[in-house]
Backbone as numpy.savetxt, mean C-alpha at the origin, in Angstrom:
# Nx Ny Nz CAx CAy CAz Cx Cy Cz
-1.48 -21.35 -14.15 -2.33 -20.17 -14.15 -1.43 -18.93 -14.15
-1.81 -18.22 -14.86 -0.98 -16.44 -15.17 -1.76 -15.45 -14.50
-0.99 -14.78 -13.90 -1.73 -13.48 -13.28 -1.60 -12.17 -14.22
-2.80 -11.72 -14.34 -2.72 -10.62 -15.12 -1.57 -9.54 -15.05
-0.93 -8.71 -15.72 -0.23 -7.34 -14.97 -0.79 -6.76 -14.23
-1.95 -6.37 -14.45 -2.58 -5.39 -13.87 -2.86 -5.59 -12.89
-3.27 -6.86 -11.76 -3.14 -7.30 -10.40 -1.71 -7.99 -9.97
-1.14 -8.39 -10.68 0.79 -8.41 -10.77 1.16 -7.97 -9.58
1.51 -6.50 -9.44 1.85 -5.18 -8.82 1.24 -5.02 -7.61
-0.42 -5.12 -7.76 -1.09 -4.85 -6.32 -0.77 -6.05 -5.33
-0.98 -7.45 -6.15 -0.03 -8.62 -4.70 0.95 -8.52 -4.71
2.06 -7.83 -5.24 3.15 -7.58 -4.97 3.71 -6.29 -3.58
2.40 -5.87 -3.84 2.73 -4.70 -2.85 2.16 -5.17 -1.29
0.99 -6.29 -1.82 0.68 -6.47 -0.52 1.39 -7.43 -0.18
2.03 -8.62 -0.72 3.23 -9.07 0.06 4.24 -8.72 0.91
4.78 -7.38 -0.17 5.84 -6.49 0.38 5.25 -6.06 2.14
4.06 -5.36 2.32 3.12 -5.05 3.53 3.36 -6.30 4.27
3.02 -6.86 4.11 2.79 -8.32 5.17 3.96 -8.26 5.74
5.47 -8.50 4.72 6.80 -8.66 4.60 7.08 -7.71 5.78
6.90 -6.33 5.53 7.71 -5.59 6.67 6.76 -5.42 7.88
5.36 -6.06 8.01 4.78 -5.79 9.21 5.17 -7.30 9.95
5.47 -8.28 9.53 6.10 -9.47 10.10 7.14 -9.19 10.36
8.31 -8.14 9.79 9.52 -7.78 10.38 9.12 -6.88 11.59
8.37 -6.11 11.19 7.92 -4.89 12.58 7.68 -5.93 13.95
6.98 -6.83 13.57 6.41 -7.68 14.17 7.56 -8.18 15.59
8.49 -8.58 14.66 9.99 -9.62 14.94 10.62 -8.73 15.72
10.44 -7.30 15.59 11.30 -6.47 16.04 10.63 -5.66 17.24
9.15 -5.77 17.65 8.42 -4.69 18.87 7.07 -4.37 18.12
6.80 -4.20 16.85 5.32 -3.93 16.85 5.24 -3.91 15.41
3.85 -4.26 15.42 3.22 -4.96 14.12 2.87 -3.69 13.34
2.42 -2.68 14.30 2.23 -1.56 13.79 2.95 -0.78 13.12
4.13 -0.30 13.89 4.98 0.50 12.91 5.80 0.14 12.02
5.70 -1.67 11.85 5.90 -1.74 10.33 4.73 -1.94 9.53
3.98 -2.30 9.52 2.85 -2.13 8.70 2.01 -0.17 8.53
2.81 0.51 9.50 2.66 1.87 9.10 3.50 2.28 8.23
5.16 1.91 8.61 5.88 2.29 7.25 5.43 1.93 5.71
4.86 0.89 6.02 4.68 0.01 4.56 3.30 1.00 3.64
3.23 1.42 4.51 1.48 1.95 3.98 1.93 3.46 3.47
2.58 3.68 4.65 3.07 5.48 4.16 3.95 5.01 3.04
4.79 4.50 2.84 5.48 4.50 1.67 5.08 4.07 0.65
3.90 3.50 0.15 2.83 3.30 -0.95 2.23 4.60 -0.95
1.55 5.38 0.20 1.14 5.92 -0.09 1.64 7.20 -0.72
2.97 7.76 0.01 3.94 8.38 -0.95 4.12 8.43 -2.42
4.69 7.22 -2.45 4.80 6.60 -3.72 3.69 7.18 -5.01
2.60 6.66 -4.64 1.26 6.96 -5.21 0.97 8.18 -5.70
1.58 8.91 -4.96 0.99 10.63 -4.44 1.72 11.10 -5.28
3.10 10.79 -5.37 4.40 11.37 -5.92 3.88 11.01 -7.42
3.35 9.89 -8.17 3.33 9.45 -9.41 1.89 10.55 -9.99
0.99 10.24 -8.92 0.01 11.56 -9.61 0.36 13.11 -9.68
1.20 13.20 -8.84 1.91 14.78 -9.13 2.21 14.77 -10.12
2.84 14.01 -10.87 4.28 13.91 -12.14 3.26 14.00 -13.23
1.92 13.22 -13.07 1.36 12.61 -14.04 0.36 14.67 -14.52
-0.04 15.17 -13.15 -0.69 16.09 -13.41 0.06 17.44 -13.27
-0.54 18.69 -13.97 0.13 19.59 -13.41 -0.84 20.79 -12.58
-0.53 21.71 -12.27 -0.78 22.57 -11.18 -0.73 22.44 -10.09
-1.76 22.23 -9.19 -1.61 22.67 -7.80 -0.51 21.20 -7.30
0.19 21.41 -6.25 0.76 19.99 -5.70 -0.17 19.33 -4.88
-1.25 19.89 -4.89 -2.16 18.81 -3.50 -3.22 18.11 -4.66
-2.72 18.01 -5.76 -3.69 17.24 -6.92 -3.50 15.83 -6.76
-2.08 15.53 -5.86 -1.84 14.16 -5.44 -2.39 13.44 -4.49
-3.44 14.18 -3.79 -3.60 14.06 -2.33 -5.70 13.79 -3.27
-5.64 13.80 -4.50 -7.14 13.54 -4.39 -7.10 12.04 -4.77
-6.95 11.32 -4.16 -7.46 9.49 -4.46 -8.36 9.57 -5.10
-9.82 9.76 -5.39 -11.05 9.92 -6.44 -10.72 9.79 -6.98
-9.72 10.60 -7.85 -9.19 10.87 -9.32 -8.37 9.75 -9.60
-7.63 9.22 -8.85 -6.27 8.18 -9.52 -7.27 7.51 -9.92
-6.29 6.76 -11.31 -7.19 5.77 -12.01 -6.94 4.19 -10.97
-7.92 3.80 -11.96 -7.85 2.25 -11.24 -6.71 1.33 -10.82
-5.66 1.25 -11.93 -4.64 0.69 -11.45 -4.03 1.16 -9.96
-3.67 2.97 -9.64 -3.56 3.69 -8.60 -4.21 3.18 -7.45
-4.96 2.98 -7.56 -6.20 2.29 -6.32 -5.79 1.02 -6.14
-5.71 0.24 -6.69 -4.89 -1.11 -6.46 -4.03 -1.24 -5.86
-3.35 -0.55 -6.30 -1.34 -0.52 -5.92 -1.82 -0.06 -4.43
-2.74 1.08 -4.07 -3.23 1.61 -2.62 -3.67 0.82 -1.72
-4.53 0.06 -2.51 -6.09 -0.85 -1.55 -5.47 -2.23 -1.43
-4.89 -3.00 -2.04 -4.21 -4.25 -1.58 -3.69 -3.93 -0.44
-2.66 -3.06 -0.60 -1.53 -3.24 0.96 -2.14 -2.84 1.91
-3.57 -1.87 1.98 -4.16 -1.61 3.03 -5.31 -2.99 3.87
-6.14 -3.52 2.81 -6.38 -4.49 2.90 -5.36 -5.80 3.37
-4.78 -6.10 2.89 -3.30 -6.66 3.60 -3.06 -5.98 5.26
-3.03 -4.98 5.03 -2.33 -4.60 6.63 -3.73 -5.03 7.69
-5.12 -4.76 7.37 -5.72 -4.84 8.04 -6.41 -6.58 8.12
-5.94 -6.91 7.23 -5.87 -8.47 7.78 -4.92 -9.17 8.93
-3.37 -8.34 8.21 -2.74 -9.29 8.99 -2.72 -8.43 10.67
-3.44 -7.44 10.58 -3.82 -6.99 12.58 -4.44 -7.54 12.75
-5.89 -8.27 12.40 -6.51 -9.05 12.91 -6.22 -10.04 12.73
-5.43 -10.68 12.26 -4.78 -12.43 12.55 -4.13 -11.90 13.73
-2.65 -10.89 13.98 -2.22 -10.34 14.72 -3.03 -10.23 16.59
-4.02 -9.82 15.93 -4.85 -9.56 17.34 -5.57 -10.91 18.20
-5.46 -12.32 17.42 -5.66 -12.89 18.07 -4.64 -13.91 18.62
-3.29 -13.57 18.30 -2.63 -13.89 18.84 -1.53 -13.38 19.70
């Protein structure tokens, strides 16, 4: 079975999430690696719709607008993070 490109990227990112909130994990808290992981997608994200648009700089900061792929690359790793706190939380 082949995974499309276009969902490729978004389990890739939410692996990556899991990846450093299991290190956060290893190291004192689940949280502030699964916070790094999220801010730095979300960066990421923000930074690519700036480039993509021009005028104001807070044009990055409207999620609505990113296209679909954008939302993916976003909503996996968040979805991801909030799974693995609640596996997290019951143990």
């Amino acid at each position: 079975m082949t995974i499309t490109p276009k969902i490729k990227t978004p389990l890739s990112h939410a692996a990556i999430t899991v990846a450093l909130g299991l290190i956060g994990w290893v190291l004192g808290s689940l949280v502030i690696g699964l916070m790094f992981a999220l801010g730095f997608y979300f960066g990421r994200e923000v930074a690519q719709q700036e480039a993509k648009t021009e005028g104001s700089p807070w044009r990055g900061l409207e999620v609505w607008k990113w296209n679909l792929d954008a939302q993916l690359d976003m909503g996996f790793p968040i979805i991801a993070a909030v799974l693995l706190s609640v596996i997290a939380w019951f143990f």
